[in-house]
Amino acid sequence: MGLPKEELQPQKLTFQEYINLERENNQKYEYHDGFVIAMAGGTINHSRIGKNVVSEIDAILKKQGDKCEVFNSDTKLAFQDKKKYLYLSFPTLDIEIPFTDIYRKVEF
């Protein structure tokens, strides 16, 4: 029987420590009320696909005269309580469907 393994306890960081960690390591991290989670890196093909998706959606919105903006996964969001800083989970697509359309498709 081996020696008991030490349990690793997550360590809370201040917001400034989080910012310093991200700058020093040249990596993306999310911040959840003091706890930091490393984000996975992407591949070249992942980046190409993301670029193409953002470009296409942006072109469609501009054609329609929409004032919406499209962002990629390098965009960090700060929540109002300043306890959470996250990168966009790309791709994110919000589609509004009128309730009447959903109702028509449901069979009882």
mmCIF file of N, CA and C in Angstrom:
data_model
loop_
_atom_site.group_PDB
_atom_site.id
_atom_site.type_symbol
_atom_site.label_atom_id
_atom_site.label_comp_id
_atom_site.label_asym_id
_atom_site.label_seq_id
_atom_site.Cartn_x
_atom_site.Cartn_y
_atom_site.Cartn_z
ATOM 1 N N MET A 1 0.840 -1.173 0.000
ATOM 2 C CA MET A 1 0.000 0.000 0.000
ATOM 3 C C MET A 1 0.886 1.236 0.000
ATOM 4 N N GLY A 2 0.579 2.189 -0.873
ATOM 5 C CA GLY A 2 1.399 3.385 -1.001
ATOM 6 C C GLY A 2 1.053 4.441 0.031
ATOM 7 N N LEU A 3 1.831 5.485 -0.006
ATOM 8 C CA LEU A 3 1.588 6.620 0.885
ATOM 9 C C LEU A 3 0.326 7.355 0.449
ATOM 10 N N PRO A 4 -0.404 7.941 1.381
ATOM 11 C CA PRO A 4 -1.604 8.698 0.996
ATOM 12 C C PRO A 4 -1.223 9.897 0.137
ATOM 13 N N LYS A 5 -2.013 10.127 -0.888
ATOM 14 C CA LYS A 5 -1.765 11.272 -1.768
ATOM 15 C C LYS A 5 -2.283 12.535 -1.102
ATOM 16 N N GLU A 6 -1.533 13.607 -1.278
ATOM 17 C CA GLU A 6 -1.988 14.897 -0.767
ATOM 18 C C GLU A 6 -3.124 15.395 -1.646
ATOM 19 N N GLU A 7 -4.138 15.888 -1.021
ATOM 20 C CA GLU A 7 -5.220 16.492 -1.791
ATOM 21 C C GLU A 7 -4.826 17.912 -2.145
ATOM 22 N N LEU A 8 -4.965 18.235 -3.418
ATOM 23 C CA LEU A 8 -4.674 19.600 -3.855
ATOM 24 C C LEU A 8 -5.918 20.453 -3.638
ATOM 25 N N GLN A 9 -5.776 21.467 -2.851
ATOM 26 C CA GLN A 9 -6.878 22.380 -2.594
ATOM 27 C C GLN A 9 -6.740 23.598 -3.507
ATOM 28 N N PRO A 10 -7.819 23.961 -4.193
ATOM 29 C CA PRO A 10 -7.743 25.165 -5.022
ATOM 30 C C PRO A 10 -7.409 26.377 -4.163
ATOM 31 N N GLN A 11 -6.583 27.234 -4.720
ATOM 32 C CA GLN A 11 -6.155 28.429 -3.996
ATOM 33 C C GLN A 11 -6.856 29.643 -4.599
ATOM 34 N N LYS A 12 -7.467 30.458 -3.748
ATOM 35 C CA LYS A 12 -8.126 31.670 -4.231
ATOM 36 C C LYS A 12 -7.079 32.735 -4.524
ATOM 37 N N LEU A 13 -7.291 33.442 -5.628
ATOM 38 C CA LEU A 13 -6.413 34.543 -6.020
ATOM 39 C C LEU A 13 -7.197 35.844 -5.982
ATOM 40 N N THR A 14 -6.481 36.920 -5.736
ATOM 41 C CA THR A 14 -7.100 38.235 -5.880
ATOM 42 C C THR A 14 -7.236 38.520 -7.368
ATOM 43 N N PHE A 15 -8.043 39.515 -7.703
ATOM 44 C CA PHE A 15 -8.195 39.865 -9.110
ATOM 45 C C PHE A 15 -6.854 40.275 -9.709
ATOM 46 N N GLN A 16 -6.049 41.038 -8.985
ATOM 47 C CA GLN A 16 -4.750 41.476 -9.495
ATOM 48 C C GLN A 16 -3.817 40.288 -9.716
ATOM 49 N N GLU A 17 -3.852 39.302 -8.830
ATOM 50 C CA GLU A 17 -3.034 38.095 -9.017
ATOM 51 C C GLU A 17 -3.469 37.342 -10.271
ATOM 52 N N TYR A 18 -4.766 37.320 -10.513
ATOM 53 C CA TYR A 18 -5.299 36.691 -11.729
ATOM 54 C C TYR A 18 -4.784 37.405 -12.980
ATOM 55 N N ILE A 19 -4.857 38.724 -12.992
ATOM 56 C CA ILE A 19 -4.366 39.508 -14.134
ATOM 57 C C ILE A 19 -2.877 39.247 -14.347
ATOM 58 N N ASN A 20 -2.100 39.257 -13.284
ATOM 59 C CA ASN A 20 -0.656 39.003 -13.381
ATOM 60 C C ASN A 20 -0.379 37.601 -13.913
ATOM 61 N N LEU A 21 -1.121 36.617 -13.453
ATOM 62 C CA LEU A 21 -0.948 35.241 -13.912
ATOM 63 C C LEU A 21 -1.164 35.147 -15.412
ATOM 64 N N GLU A 22 -2.207 35.790 -15.898
ATOM 65 C CA GLU A 22 -2.516 35.744 -17.322
ATOM 66 C C GLU A 22 -1.426 36.439 -18.144
ATOM 67 N N ARG A 23 -0.943 37.559 -17.662
ATOM 68 C CA ARG A 23 0.120 38.289 -18.371
ATOM 69 C C ARG A 23 1.427 37.502 -18.388
ATOM 70 N N GLU A 24 1.789 36.933 -17.247
ATOM 71 C CA GLU A 24 3.070 36.231 -17.119
ATOM 72 C C GLU A 24 3.104 34.919 -17.894
ATOM 73 N N ASN A 25 1.977 34.236 -18.007
ATOM 74 C CA ASN A 25 1.944 32.921 -18.642
ATOM 75 C C ASN A 25 1.510 32.952 -20.096
ATOM 76 N N ASN A 26 1.095 34.116 -20.584
ATOM 77 C CA ASN A 26 0.642 34.242 -21.967
ATOM 78 C C ASN A 26 -0.397 33.163 -22.298
ATOM 79 N N GLN A 27 -1.295 32.930 -21.366
ATOM 80 C CA GLN A 27 -2.358 31.950 -21.533
ATOM 81 C C GLN A 27 -3.652 32.568 -21.037
ATOM 82 N N LYS A 28 -4.778 32.040 -21.521
ATOM 83 C CA LYS A 28 -6.076 32.539 -21.082
ATOM 84 C C LYS A 28 -6.555 31.739 -19.873
ATOM 85 N N TYR A 29 -7.073 32.467 -18.896
ATOM 86 C CA TYR A 29 -7.662 31.864 -17.706
ATOM 87 C C TYR A 29 -9.006 32.523 -17.453
ATOM 88 N N GLU A 30 -9.939 31.772 -16.897
ATOM 89 C CA GLU A 30 -11.186 32.361 -16.431
ATOM 90 C C GLU A 30 -11.088 32.544 -14.929
ATOM 91 N N TYR A 31 -11.788 33.535 -14.425
ATOM 92 C CA TYR A 31 -11.752 33.895 -13.009
ATOM 93 C C TYR A 31 -13.154 33.754 -12.440
ATOM 94 N N HIS A 32 -13.314 32.896 -11.437
ATOM 95 C CA HIS A 32 -14.616 32.647 -10.814
ATOM 96 C C HIS A 32 -14.524 32.944 -9.325
ATOM 97 N N ASP A 33 -14.787 34.178 -8.947
ATOM 98 C CA ASP A 33 -14.792 34.586 -7.543
ATOM 99 C C ASP A 33 -13.532 34.123 -6.807
ATOM 100 N N GLY A 34 -12.377 34.343 -7.427
ATOM 101 C CA GLY A 34 -11.100 34.014 -6.796
ATOM 102 C C GLY A 34 -10.473 32.730 -7.293
ATOM 103 N N PHE A 35 -11.253 31.863 -7.901
ATOM 104 C CA PHE A 35 -10.716 30.609 -8.424
ATOM 105 C C PHE A 35 -10.435 30.761 -9.914
ATOM 106 N N VAL A 36 -9.298 30.237 -10.345
ATOM 107 C CA VAL A 36 -8.829 30.421 -11.713
ATOM 108 C C VAL A 36 -8.851 29.079 -12.440
ATOM 109 N N ILE A 37 -9.348 29.098 -13.676
ATOM 110 C CA ILE A 37 -9.407 27.898 -14.504
ATOM 111 C C ILE A 37 -8.682 28.185 -15.809
ATOM 112 N N ALA A 38 -7.690 27.341 -16.147
ATOM 113 C CA ALA A 38 -6.949 27.500 -17.400
ATOM 114 C C ALA A 38 -7.845 27.105 -18.568
ATOM 115 N N MET A 39 -7.787 27.882 -19.629
ATOM 116 C CA MET A 39 -8.569 27.603 -20.825
ATOM 117 C C MET A 39 -7.704 26.845 -21.826
ATOM 118 N N ALA A 40 -8.316 25.927 -22.536
ATOM 119 C CA ALA A 40 -7.592 25.143 -23.534
ATOM 120 C C ALA A 40 -7.234 26.018 -24.727
ATOM 121 N N GLY A 41 -6.109 25.738 -25.323
ATOM 122 C CA GLY A 41 -5.698 26.438 -26.533
ATOM 123 C C GLY A 41 -6.348 25.812 -27.754
ATOM 124 N N GLY A 42 -6.395 26.547 -28.832
ATOM 125 C CA GLY A 42 -6.997 26.044 -30.060
ATOM 126 C C GLY A 42 -5.943 25.645 -31.072
ATOM 127 N N THR A 43 -6.396 25.073 -32.166
ATOM 128 C CA THR A 43 -5.505 24.684 -33.256
ATOM 129 C C THR A 43 -5.631 25.710 -34.381
ATOM 130 N N ILE A 44 -4.767 25.607 -35.360
ATOM 131 C CA ILE A 44 -4.837 26.508 -36.519
ATOM 132 C C ILE A 44 -6.174 26.324 -37.235
ATOM 133 N N ASN A 45 -6.585 25.068 -37.425
ATOM 134 C CA ASN A 45 -7.866 24.826 -38.103
ATOM 135 C C ASN A 45 -9.038 25.376 -37.293
ATOM 136 N N HIS A 46 -8.978 25.244 -35.986
ATOM 137 C CA HIS A 46 -10.021 25.811 -35.118
ATOM 138 C C HIS A 46 -10.092 27.321 -35.315
ATOM 139 N N SER A 47 -8.939 27.955 -35.392
ATOM 140 C CA SER A 47 -8.882 29.401 -35.586
ATOM 141 C C SER A 47 -9.449 29.797 -36.949
ATOM 142 N N ARG A 48 -9.128 29.025 -37.975
ATOM 143 C CA ARG A 48 -9.650 29.317 -39.320
ATOM 144 C C ARG A 48 -11.173 29.220 -39.347
ATOM 145 N N ILE A 49 -11.696 28.161 -38.752
ATOM 146 C CA ILE A 49 -13.147 27.976 -38.724
ATOM 147 C C ILE A 49 -13.804 29.131 -37.974
ATOM 148 N N GLY A 50 -13.257 29.476 -36.820
ATOM 149 C CA GLY A 50 -13.799 30.585 -36.037
ATOM 150 C C GLY A 50 -13.784 31.892 -36.806
ATOM 151 N N LYS A 51 -12.675 32.153 -37.496
ATOM 152 C CA LYS A 51 -12.560 33.383 -38.293
ATOM 153 C C LYS A 51 -13.622 33.412 -39.381
ATOM 154 N N ASN A 52 -13.819 32.283 -40.052
ATOM 155 C CA ASN A 52 -14.809 32.222 -41.123
ATOM 156 C C ASN A 52 -16.227 32.423 -40.597
ATOM 157 N N VAL A 53 -16.532 31.819 -39.459
ATOM 158 C CA VAL A 53 -17.870 31.967 -38.870
ATOM 159 C C VAL A 53 -18.129 33.424 -38.492
ATOM 160 N N VAL A 54 -17.164 34.049 -37.813
ATOM 161 C CA VAL A 54 -17.315 35.450 -37.408
ATOM 162 C C VAL A 54 -17.478 36.343 -38.634
ATOM 163 N N SER A 55 -16.671 36.116 -39.665
ATOM 164 C CA SER A 55 -16.742 36.937 -40.885
ATOM 165 C C SER A 55 -18.104 36.820 -41.560
ATOM 166 N N GLU A 56 -18.614 35.597 -41.676
ATOM 167 C CA GLU A 56 -19.909 35.386 -42.331
ATOM 168 C C GLU A 56 -21.054 36.043 -41.553
ATOM 169 N N ILE A 57 -21.069 35.827 -40.251
ATOM 170 C CA ILE A 57 -22.139 36.412 -39.435
ATOM 171 C C ILE A 57 -22.055 37.935 -39.466
ATOM 172 N N ASP A 58 -20.847 38.472 -39.386
ATOM 173 C CA ASP A 58 -20.653 39.921 -39.428
ATOM 174 C C ASP A 58 -21.155 40.497 -40.753
ATOM 175 N N ALA A 59 -20.847 39.823 -41.862
ATOM 176 C CA ALA A 59 -21.288 40.293 -43.180
ATOM 177 C C ALA A 59 -22.816 40.296 -43.276
ATOM 178 N N ILE A 60 -23.453 39.264 -42.751
ATOM 179 C CA ILE A 60 -24.920 39.184 -42.779
ATOM 180 C C ILE A 60 -25.532 40.321 -41.964
ATOM 181 N N LEU A 61 -24.994 40.561 -40.782
ATOM 182 C CA LEU A 61 -25.530 41.628 -39.929
ATOM 183 C C LEU A 61 -25.350 42.998 -40.570
ATOM 184 N N LYS A 62 -24.197 43.229 -41.196
ATOM 185 C CA LYS A 62 -23.952 44.525 -41.850
ATOM 186 C C LYS A 62 -24.900 44.733 -43.019
ATOM 187 N N LYS A 63 -25.167 43.668 -43.791
ATOM 188 C CA LYS A 63 -26.084 43.758 -44.926
ATOM 189 C C LYS A 63 -27.481 44.163 -44.473
ATOM 190 N N GLN A 64 -27.868 43.682 -43.310
ATOM 191 C CA GLN A 64 -29.199 43.975 -42.782
ATOM 192 C C GLN A 64 -29.242 45.309 -42.047
ATOM 193 N N GLY A 65 -28.093 45.969 -41.946
ATOM 194 C CA GLY A 65 -28.042 47.241 -41.246
ATOM 195 C C GLY A 65 -28.138 47.083 -39.740
ATOM 196 N N ASP A 66 -27.862 45.893 -39.255
ATOM 197 C CA ASP A 66 -27.954 45.616 -37.820
ATOM 198 C C ASP A 66 -26.789 46.258 -37.083
ATOM 199 N N LYS A 67 -27.037 46.727 -35.871
ATOM 200 C CA LYS A 67 -25.989 47.366 -35.071
ATOM 201 C C LYS A 67 -25.300 46.373 -34.139
ATOM 202 N N CYS A 68 -25.626 45.088 -34.265
ATOM 203 C CA CYS A 68 -24.991 44.069 -33.427
ATOM 204 C C CYS A 68 -23.539 43.882 -33.845
ATOM 205 N N GLU A 69 -22.735 43.393 -32.907
ATOM 206 C CA GLU A 69 -21.335 43.108 -33.201
ATOM 207 C C GLU A 69 -21.053 41.639 -32.943
ATOM 208 N N VAL A 70 -20.098 41.112 -33.676
ATOM 209 C CA VAL A 70 -19.689 39.722 -33.531
ATOM 210 C C VAL A 70 -18.286 39.703 -32.946
ATOM 211 N N PHE A 71 -18.078 38.885 -31.919
ATOM 212 C CA PHE A 71 -16.767 38.776 -31.281
ATOM 213 C C PHE A 71 -16.305 37.326 -31.298
ATOM 214 N N ASN A 72 -14.991 37.143 -31.222
ATOM 215 C CA ASN A 72 -14.455 35.786 -31.192
ATOM 216 C C ASN A 72 -14.155 35.362 -29.759
ATOM 217 N N SER A 73 -13.539 34.193 -29.616
ATOM 218 C CA SER A 73 -13.303 33.618 -28.284
ATOM 219 C C SER A 73 -12.180 34.298 -27.516
ATOM 220 N N ASP A 74 -11.532 35.297 -28.082
ATOM 221 C CA ASP A 74 -10.495 36.041 -27.363
ATOM 222 C C ASP A 74 -11.078 37.204 -26.563
ATOM 223 N N THR A 75 -12.378 37.380 -26.629
ATOM 224 C CA THR A 75 -13.038 38.478 -25.938
ATOM 225 C C THR A 75 -13.367 38.074 -24.504
ATOM 226 N N LYS A 76 -12.839 38.837 -23.555
ATOM 227 C CA LYS A 76 -13.081 38.551 -22.138
ATOM 228 C C LYS A 76 -14.254 39.395 -21.649
ATOM 229 N N LEU A 77 -15.178 38.757 -20.941
ATOM 230 C CA LEU A 77 -16.333 39.445 -20.382
ATOM 231 C C LEU A 77 -16.165 39.598 -18.883
ATOM 232 N N ALA A 78 -16.477 40.782 -18.375
ATOM 233 C CA ALA A 78 -16.476 41.029 -16.933
ATOM 234 C C ALA A 78 -17.930 41.175 -16.505
ATOM 235 N N PHE A 79 -18.337 40.422 -15.505
ATOM 236 C CA PHE A 79 -19.696 40.509 -15.012
ATOM 237 C C PHE A 79 -19.804 41.633 -13.995
ATOM 238 N N GLN A 80 -21.014 42.160 -13.815
ATOM 239 C CA GLN A 80 -21.218 43.348 -12.986
ATOM 240 C C GLN A 80 -20.678 43.212 -11.572
ATOM 241 N N ASP A 81 -20.789 42.037 -10.998
ATOM 242 C CA ASP A 81 -20.325 41.884 -9.621
ATOM 243 C C ASP A 81 -18.800 41.809 -9.525
ATOM 244 N N LYS A 82 -18.133 41.784 -10.682
ATOM 245 C CA LYS A 82 -16.666 41.755 -10.783
ATOM 246 C C LYS A 82 -16.065 40.549 -10.061
ATOM 247 N N LYS A 83 -16.848 39.502 -9.920
ATOM 248 C CA LYS A 83 -16.338 38.277 -9.319
ATOM 249 C C LYS A 83 -16.134 37.204 -10.371
ATOM 250 N N LYS A 84 -16.499 37.529 -11.609
ATOM 251 C CA LYS A 84 -16.399 36.551 -12.677
ATOM 252 C C LYS A 84 -15.902 37.232 -13.948
ATOM 253 N N TYR A 85 -14.839 36.672 -14.524
ATOM 254 C CA TYR A 85 -14.282 37.150 -15.791
ATOM 255 C C TYR A 85 -14.144 35.926 -16.680
ATOM 256 N N LEU A 86 -14.874 35.917 -17.798
ATOM 257 C CA LEU A 86 -14.908 34.750 -18.671
ATOM 258 C C LEU A 86 -14.604 35.141 -20.103
ATOM 259 N N TYR A 87 -14.068 34.194 -20.847
ATOM 260 C CA TYR A 87 -13.932 34.359 -22.287
ATOM 261 C C TYR A 87 -15.195 33.811 -22.931
ATOM 262 N N LEU A 88 -15.550 34.386 -24.067
ATOM 263 C CA LEU A 88 -16.733 33.920 -24.772
ATOM 264 C C LEU A 88 -16.576 32.449 -25.117
ATOM 265 N N SER A 89 -17.635 31.701 -24.927
ATOM 266 C CA SER A 89 -17.646 30.302 -25.367
ATOM 267 C C SER A 89 -18.044 30.332 -26.827
ATOM 268 N N PHE A 90 -17.067 30.343 -27.670
ATOM 269 C CA PHE A 90 -17.314 30.539 -29.097
ATOM 270 C C PHE A 90 -17.562 29.203 -29.752
ATOM 271 N N PRO A 91 -18.448 29.008 -30.651
ATOM 272 C CA PRO A 91 -19.401 30.026 -31.078
ATOM 273 C C PRO A 91 -20.652 30.039 -30.207
ATOM 274 N N THR A 92 -21.210 31.209 -30.047
ATOM 275 C CA THR A 92 -22.474 31.364 -29.343
ATOM 276 C C THR A 92 -23.461 31.978 -30.320
ATOM 277 N N LEU A 93 -24.597 31.372 -30.445
ATOM 278 C CA LEU A 93 -25.599 31.853 -31.384
ATOM 279 C C LEU A 93 -26.931 31.927 -30.651
ATOM 280 N N ASP A 94 -27.484 33.108 -30.584
ATOM 281 C CA ASP A 94 -28.796 33.293 -29.967
ATOM 282 C C ASP A 94 -29.816 33.494 -31.075
ATOM 283 N N ILE A 95 -30.842 32.670 -31.078
ATOM 284 C CA ILE A 95 -31.891 32.769 -32.086
ATOM 285 C C ILE A 95 -33.216 32.984 -31.374
ATOM 286 N N GLU A 96 -33.925 34.011 -31.791
ATOM 287 C CA GLU A 96 -35.229 34.296 -31.199
ATOM 288 C C GLU A 96 -36.307 33.655 -32.061
ATOM 289 N N ILE A 97 -37.109 32.792 -31.450
ATOM 290 C CA ILE A 97 -38.196 32.126 -32.165
ATOM 291 C C ILE A 97 -39.503 32.548 -31.505
ATOM 292 N N PRO A 98 -40.422 33.130 -32.275
ATOM 293 C CA PRO A 98 -41.707 33.518 -31.692
ATOM 294 C C PRO A 98 -42.427 32.304 -31.107
ATOM 295 N N PHE A 99 -43.061 32.485 -29.959
ATOM 296 C CA PHE A 99 -43.746 31.395 -29.272
ATOM 297 C C PHE A 99 -44.789 30.735 -30.167
ATOM 298 N N THR A 100 -45.468 31.509 -31.009
ATOM 299 C CA THR A 100 -46.519 30.941 -31.859
ATOM 300 C C THR A 100 -45.947 29.914 -32.821
ATOM 301 N N ASP A 101 -44.713 30.124 -33.300
ATOM 302 C CA ASP A 101 -44.090 29.153 -34.200
ATOM 303 C C ASP A 101 -43.805 27.843 -33.476
ATOM 304 N N ILE A 102 -43.381 27.931 -32.244
ATOM 305 C CA ILE A 102 -43.099 26.726 -31.465
ATOM 306 C C ILE A 102 -44.405 25.980 -31.204
ATOM 307 N N TYR A 103 -45.439 26.721 -30.847
ATOM 308 C CA TYR A 103 -46.733 26.124 -30.516
ATOM 309 C C TYR A 103 -47.280 25.329 -31.696
ATOM 310 N N ARG A 104 -47.120 25.854 -32.898
ATOM 311 C CA ARG A 104 -47.644 25.174 -34.086
ATOM 312 C C ARG A 104 -46.954 23.839 -34.334
ATOM 313 N N LYS A 105 -45.704 23.723 -33.925
ATOM 314 C CA LYS A 105 -44.944 22.505 -34.197
ATOM 315 C C LYS A 105 -45.177 21.416 -33.152
ATOM 316 N N VAL A 106 -45.812 21.754 -32.055
ATOM 317 C CA VAL A 106 -46.026 20.789 -30.976
ATOM 318 C C VAL A 106 -47.334 20.050 -31.214
ATOM 319 N N GLU A 107 -47.268 18.723 -31.189
ATOM 320 C CA GLU A 107 -48.475 17.915 -31.344
ATOM 321 C C GLU A 107 -48.886 17.376 -29.984
ATOM 322 N N PHE A 108 -50.172 17.457 -29.674
ATOM 323 C CA PHE A 108 -50.682 16.961 -28.392
ATOM 324 C C PHE A 108 -51.415 15.662 -28.590
#
